[in-house]
CSV table of C-alpha atoms in Angstrom, one decimal:
chain,number,residue,atom,x,y,z
A,1,UNK,CA,36.8,-12.5,-45.5
A,2,UNK,CA,35.4,-9.1,-46.6
A,3,UNK,CA,38.0,-6.6,-47.1
A,4,UNK,CA,36.6,-2.8,-46.3
A,5,UNK,CA,38.5,0.1,-47.6
A,6,UNK,CA,40.7,1.5,-44.9
A,7,UNK,CA,39.9,5.2,-44.1
A,8,UNK,CA,42.2,7.6,-46.1
A,9,UNK,CA,43.2,9.3,-42.5
A,10,UNK,CA,44.8,6.0,-41.8
A,11,UNK,CA,47.4,6.4,-44.3
A,12,UNK,CA,50.0,4.3,-42.1
A,13,UNK,CA,47.8,1.6,-42.6
A,14,UNK,CA,47.4,1.9,-46.2
A,15,UNK,CA,51.2,1.7,-46.7
A,16,UNK,CA,51.4,-1.2,-44.4
A,17,UNK,CA,48.9,-2.8,-46.2
A,18,UNK,CA,50.7,-2.0,-49.8
A,19,UNK,CA,53.9,-3.7,-47.7
A,20,UNK,CA,52.1,-6.7,-47.4
A,21,UNK,CA,50.6,-7.0,-50.9
A,22,UNK,CA,53.9,-6.6,-52.5
A,23,UNK,CA,55.5,-8.8,-49.9
A,24,UNK,CA,53.0,-11.5,-51.2
A,25,UNK,CA,53.7,-10.8,-54.7
A,26,UNK,CA,57.6,-11.2,-53.9
A,27,UNK,CA,57.0,-14.6,-52.4
A,28,UNK,CA,55.1,-15.9,-55.2
A,29,UNK,CA,58.4,-14.5,-57.7
A,30,UNK,CA,60.8,-15.7,-55.2
A,31,UNK,CA,59.5,-19.1,-54.2
A,32,UNK,CA,56.3,-19.8,-55.8
A,33,UNK,CA,56.5,-19.4,-59.2
A,34,UNK,CA,59.9,-21.7,-59.4
A,35,UNK,CA,58.0,-24.4,-57.8
A,36,UNK,CA,56.2,-24.9,-60.9
A,37,UNK,CA,59.2,-26.2,-62.7
A,38,UNK,CA,57.1,-27.9,-65.1
A,39,UNK,CA,55.4,-24.6,-66.4
A,40,UNK,CA,58.0,-23.2,-69.1
A,41,UNK,CA,58.5,-19.5,-68.5
A,42,UNK,CA,56.6,-17.5,-71.0
A,43,UNK,CA,53.8,-20.3,-72.2
A,44,UNK,CA,50.2,-19.8,-71.7
A,45,UNK,CA,50.2,-21.8,-68.3
A,46,UNK,CA,52.8,-19.5,-66.7
A,47,UNK,CA,51.4,-16.3,-68.0
A,48,UNK,CA,47.9,-17.2,-66.9
A,49,UNK,CA,49.3,-18.3,-63.5
A,50,UNK,CA,51.0,-14.6,-63.2
A,51,UNK,CA,47.7,-13.0,-64.4
A,52,UNK,CA,45.8,-14.6,-61.8
A,53,UNK,CA,48.3,-13.6,-59.0
A,54,UNK,CA,48.3,-10.1,-60.2
A,55,UNK,CA,44.6,-9.7,-60.6
A,56,UNK,CA,43.9,-10.9,-57.3
A,57,UNK,CA,46.6,-8.7,-55.6
A,58,UNK,CA,45.3,-5.6,-57.6
A,59,UNK,CA,41.8,-6.6,-56.4
A,60,UNK,CA,42.7,-6.3,-52.8
A,61,UNK,CA,44.2,-2.7,-53.6
A,62,UNK,CA,40.9,-1.7,-55.3
A,63,UNK,CA,38.7,-2.8,-52.3
A,64,UNK,CA,41.2,-0.8,-49.9
A,65,UNK,CA,40.7,2.4,-52.3
A,66,UNK,CA,37.6,2.1,-54.1
A,67,UNK,CA,35.3,5.0,-54.4
A,68,UNK,CA,37.9,7.7,-53.2
A,69,UNK,CA,39.1,10.8,-54.5
A,70,UNK,CA,42.4,12.5,-53.6
A,71,UNK,CA,40.4,16.0,-53.3
A,72,UNK,CA,37.5,16.6,-51.3
A,73,UNK,CA,36.7,19.6,-53.6
A,74,UNK,CA,38.2,19.6,-57.1
A,75,UNK,CA,40.2,22.5,-57.4
A,76,UNK,CA,39.7,24.9,-60.4
A,77,UNK,CA,42.1,24.2,-63.4
A,78,UNK,CA,44.5,26.8,-64.5
A,79,UNK,CA,45.6,27.5,-67.9
A,80,UNK,CA,49.1,26.4,-66.7
A,81,UNK,CA,47.7,23.3,-65.5
A,82,UNK,CA,46.1,22.6,-68.7
A,83,UNK,CA,49.3,23.5,-70.7
A,84,UNK,CA,51.3,21.1,-68.3
A,85,UNK,CA,48.9,18.4,-68.8
A,86,UNK,CA,49.0,18.3,-72.5
A,87,UNK,CA,52.8,17.9,-72.0
A,88,UNK,CA,52.5,15.1,-70.1
A,89,UNK,CA,50.5,13.4,-72.8
A,90,UNK,CA,53.1,14.7,-75.5
A,91,UNK,CA,55.8,13.4,-73.0
A,92,UNK,CA,54.2,9.7,-73.5
A,93,UNK,CA,53.5,10.1,-77.1
A,94,UNK,CA,57.2,11.1,-77.5
A,95,UNK,CA,58.4,8.2,-75.5
A,96,UNK,CA,56.3,5.5,-77.1
A,97,UNK,CA,58.2,7.1,-80.5
A,98,UNK,CA,61.8,6.8,-78.8
A,99,UNK,CA,61.2,3.4,-77.2
A,100,UNK,CA,60.0,2.1,-80.4
A,101,UNK,CA,57.0,0.7,-78.7
A,102,UNK,CA,54.7,0.8,-81.6
A,103,UNK,CA,57.3,-1.5,-83.5
A,104,UNK,CA,57.5,-3.9,-80.5
A,105,UNK,CA,53.5,-4.3,-80.7
A,106,UNK,CA,54.1,-5.3,-84.5
A,107,UNK,CA,56.9,-7.8,-83.2
A,108,UNK,CA,54.5,-9.2,-80.7
A,109,UNK,CA,51.7,-10.0,-83.1
A,110,UNK,CA,54.2,-11.7,-85.5
A,111,UNK,CA,55.0,-14.1,-82.8
A,112,UNK,CA,53.1,-17.6,-82.6
A,113,UNK,CA,49.4,-17.0,-81.4
A,114,UNK,CA,50.4,-18.5,-77.9
A,115,UNK,CA,53.1,-16.4,-77.3
A,116,UNK,CA,51.3,-13.5,-78.3
A,117,UNK,CA,48.4,-14.2,-75.9
A,118,UNK,CA,51.3,-14.7,-73.2
A,119,UNK,CA,52.8,-11.2,-73.8
A,120,UNK,CA,49.2,-9.8,-73.5
A,121,UNK,CA,48.6,-11.3,-70.4
A,122,UNK,CA,52.0,-10.5,-69.0
A,123,UNK,CA,51.4,-6.9,-69.9
A,124,UNK,CA,47.8,-6.8,-68.6
A,125,UNK,CA,49.4,-8.4,-65.2
A,126,UNK,CA,52.1,-5.8,-65.0
A,127,UNK,CA,49.5,-2.9,-65.7
A,128,UNK,CA,46.8,-4.0,-63.3
A,129,UNK,CA,48.8,-4.7,-60.4
A,130,UNK,CA,51.4,-2.1,-60.3
A,131,UNK,CA,49.1,0.9,-61.2
A,132,UNK,CA,46.5,-0.2,-58.3
A,133,UNK,CA,49.3,-0.7,-55.8
A,134,UNK,CA,51.5,2.5,-56.7
A,135,UNK,CA,49.3,5.1,-58.2
A,136,UNK,CA,46.3,3.8,-56.3
A,137,UNK,CA,46.9,2.8,-52.9
A,138,UNK,CA,50.5,3.9,-52.2
A,139,UNK,CA,49.8,7.6,-53.9
A,140,UNK,CA,46.7,7.8,-52.1
A,141,UNK,CA,48.5,6.9,-48.9
A,142,UNK,CA,51.3,9.5,-49.3
A,143,UNK,CA,48.9,12.3,-50.6
A,144,UNK,CA,47.1,12.0,-47.1
A,145,UNK,CA,50.6,11.9,-45.3
A,146,UNK,CA,51.6,15.1,-46.8
A,147,UNK,CA,48.0,16.9,-46.9
A,148,UNK,CA,49.5,19.7,-44.7
A,149,UNK,CA,52.4,20.4,-47.2
A,150,UNK,CA,52.5,23.4,-49.5
A,151,UNK,CA,54.0,21.0,-52.1
A,152,UNK,CA,51.9,18.2,-51.4
A,153,UNK,CA,51.4,16.9,-55.0
A,154,UNK,CA,55.0,17.0,-55.9
A,155,UNK,CA,56.3,15.4,-52.7
A,156,UNK,CA,53.7,12.7,-52.8
A,157,UNK,CA,54.0,12.1,-56.7
A,158,UNK,CA,57.7,12.1,-56.3
A,159,UNK,CA,58.1,9.6,-53.6
A,160,UNK,CA,55.5,7.3,-55.2
A,161,UNK,CA,57.9,7.2,-58.5
A,162,UNK,CA,61.0,6.8,-56.3
A,163,UNK,CA,59.1,3.7,-54.7
A,164,UNK,CA,57.7,2.4,-58.0
A,165,UNK,CA,61.4,2.3,-59.2
A,166,UNK,CA,62.8,0.8,-56.1
A,167,UNK,CA,59.9,-2.1,-56.2
A,168,UNK,CA,61.8,-3.0,-59.6
A,169,UNK,CA,64.8,-4.3,-57.8
A,170,UNK,CA,62.6,-7.6,-57.2
A,171,UNK,CA,63.6,-8.3,-60.7
A,172,UNK,CA,67.3,-9.1,-59.4
A,173,UNK,CA,65.8,-12.5,-58.7
A,174,UNK,CA,65.9,-13.1,-63.0
A,175,UNK,CA,68.1,-10.1,-64.2
A,176,UNK,CA,71.5,-8.8,-63.9
A,177,UNK,CA,72.1,-5.7,-61.5
A,178,UNK,CA,73.6,-3.4,-64.2
A,179,UNK,CA,70.0,-4.3,-66.3
A,180,UNK,CA,67.7,-3.9,-63.2
A,181,UNK,CA,69.6,-0.6,-62.2
A,182,UNK,CA,68.4,0.5,-65.7
A,183,UNK,CA,65.0,-0.5,-64.9
A,184,UNK,CA,64.7,1.1,-61.9
A,185,UNK,CA,66.1,4.4,-63.2
A,186,UNK,CA,63.5,4.8,-66.1
A,187,UNK,CA,60.9,3.1,-64.1
A,188,UNK,CA,61.3,6.1,-61.5
A,189,UNK,CA,61.2,8.9,-64.0
A,190,UNK,CA,57.9,7.4,-65.9
A,191,UNK,CA,56.6,7.2,-62.3
A,192,UNK,CA,56.6,10.7,-61.9
A,193,UNK,CA,54.5,11.3,-65.3
A,194,UNK,CA,52.4,8.7,-64.3
A,195,UNK,CA,51.7,10.2,-60.7
A,196,UNK,CA,51.1,13.5,-62.7
A,197,UNK,CA,48.4,12.2,-64.9
A,198,UNK,CA,46.7,10.3,-61.9
A,199,UNK,CA,46.5,13.4,-59.9
A,200,UNK,CA,45.1,15.7,-62.7
A,201,UNK,CA,42.5,13.3,-63.8
A,202,UNK,CA,42.1,10.8,-60.7
A,203,UNK,CA,41.4,8.1,-63.2
A,204,UNK,CA,43.4,4.5,-63.2
A,205,UNK,CA,42.3,3.2,-66.2
A,206,UNK,CA,44.4,5.4,-68.7
A,207,UNK,CA,47.3,4.6,-66.7
A,208,UNK,CA,46.8,1.0,-66.8
A,209,UNK,CA,46.4,1.2,-70.6
A,210,UNK,CA,49.6,3.5,-70.8
A,211,UNK,CA,51.4,0.9,-68.8
A,212,UNK,CA,50.3,-2.1,-70.7
A,213,UNK,CA,51.5,-0.2,-74.0
A,214,UNK,CA,55.0,-0.1,-72.6
A,215,UNK,CA,55.3,-3.8,-71.4
A,216,UNK,CA,53.4,-5.2,-74.7
A,217,UNK,CA,56.7,-6.3,-76.1
A,218,UNK,CA,58.1,-9.4,-77.2
A,219,UNK,CA,60.8,-9.7,-74.5
A,220,UNK,CA,58.1,-9.3,-71.5
A,221,UNK,CA,57.9,-13.1,-71.4
A,222,UNK,CA,61.7,-13.6,-70.8
A,223,UNK,CA,63.7,-13.7,-67.8
A,224,UNK,CA,66.0,-10.9,-68.4
A,225,UNK,CA,66.0,-7.3,-70.0
A,226,UNK,CA,68.3,-5.8,-72.9
A,227,UNK,CA,70.4,-3.0,-71.6
A,228,UNK,CA,70.6,0.2,-73.3
A,229,UNK,CA,73.2,2.8,-73.4
A,230,UNK,CA,73.0,4.8,-70.5
A,231,UNK,CA,73.6,8.0,-72.5
A,232,UNK,CA,70.4,7.1,-74.5
A,233,UNK,CA,68.4,6.5,-71.1
A,234,UNK,CA,69.6,9.7,-69.5
A,235,UNK,CA,68.9,12.1,-72.6
A,236,UNK,CA,65.2,10.6,-72.6
A,237,UNK,CA,64.3,9.7,-69.2
A,238,UNK,CA,65.8,13.1,-67.3
A,239,UNK,CA,63.7,15.4,-69.3
A,240,UNK,CA,60.7,12.9,-68.8
A,241,UNK,CA,61.4,13.0,-65.0
A,242,UNK,CA,61.6,17.1,-65.3
A,243,UNK,CA,58.5,17.5,-67.3
A,244,UNK,CA,56.6,15.4,-64.6
A,245,UNK,CA,58.1,17.5,-61.7
A,246,UNK,CA,57.1,20.7,-63.5
A,247,UNK,CA,53.5,19.4,-64.0
A,248,UNK,CA,53.3,18.3,-59.9
A,249,UNK,CA,54.6,21.8,-59.2
A,250,UNK,CA,52.2,23.6,-61.3
A,251,UNK,CA,49.0,21.4,-60.0
A,252,UNK,CA,50.4,22.3,-56.4
A,253,UNK,CA,50.1,26.0,-57.1
A,254,UNK,CA,46.2,25.4,-58.2
A,255,UNK,CA,45.8,23.5,-54.9
A,256,UNK,CA,47.5,26.7,-53.0
A,257,UNK,CA,45.2,29.2,-54.7
A,258,UNK,CA,42.2,27.0,-54.0
A,259,UNK,CA,43.2,26.7,-50.4
A,260,UNK,CA,43.6,30.2,-49.9
A,261,UNK,CA,40.1,31.0,-51.4
A,262,UNK,CA,38.4,28.3,-49.0
A,263,UNK,CA,40.0,30.3,-46.1
A,264,UNK,CA,38.9,33.9,-47.1
């Protein structure tokens, strides 16, 4: 079956496609993966299976949105937008430090070779599938849905982040509610910044790499997630969300200026 990209004007179809794709992934997580009881979680066979499923679904997302841009004409980038773009990158650098991401990488490479490869595969799976689904397919649909809004980028970017967070409730299959709520919270905050970077540069591969970096840690191949104090999460991820929202708001101003020039 040949899949052709859905015209961006048909944003409802894009959202429907995104729901269908995530439903397929949910069925795999809830029903198909447990059927492979002889494949121990966190081993190379289970990680390879997950990578195959996620790569296939990410490929479907790519076929739907391939070759498209968020803006017909790239708006002139103001100094303010360049500054907030730098803040987005600095935010991720700070998060890598505060969340001990680099130390997680060191811990991973100190595992046995098969577990290191398994961590790599699962992190690649998450980066590819989630970025192509959310920052690719869903965000493109929302940008079209709110194309007439003065705050198009802020609304579409924030909504895509909320959806990104909510999708993590699927982890209730393997995690307690308290840990899942934390994951939903910080995924939403991260999603706002990721949306800002996507709309600023219109490139998915840097986001896949950033996402991979966060997930390349020794706990990724285990069911469950360690909980953190809510005070720490609020102190780190509320400012993260604020920086992302400010960036989207400033970029909206560039779009408004570009629009007013076209109508003159």
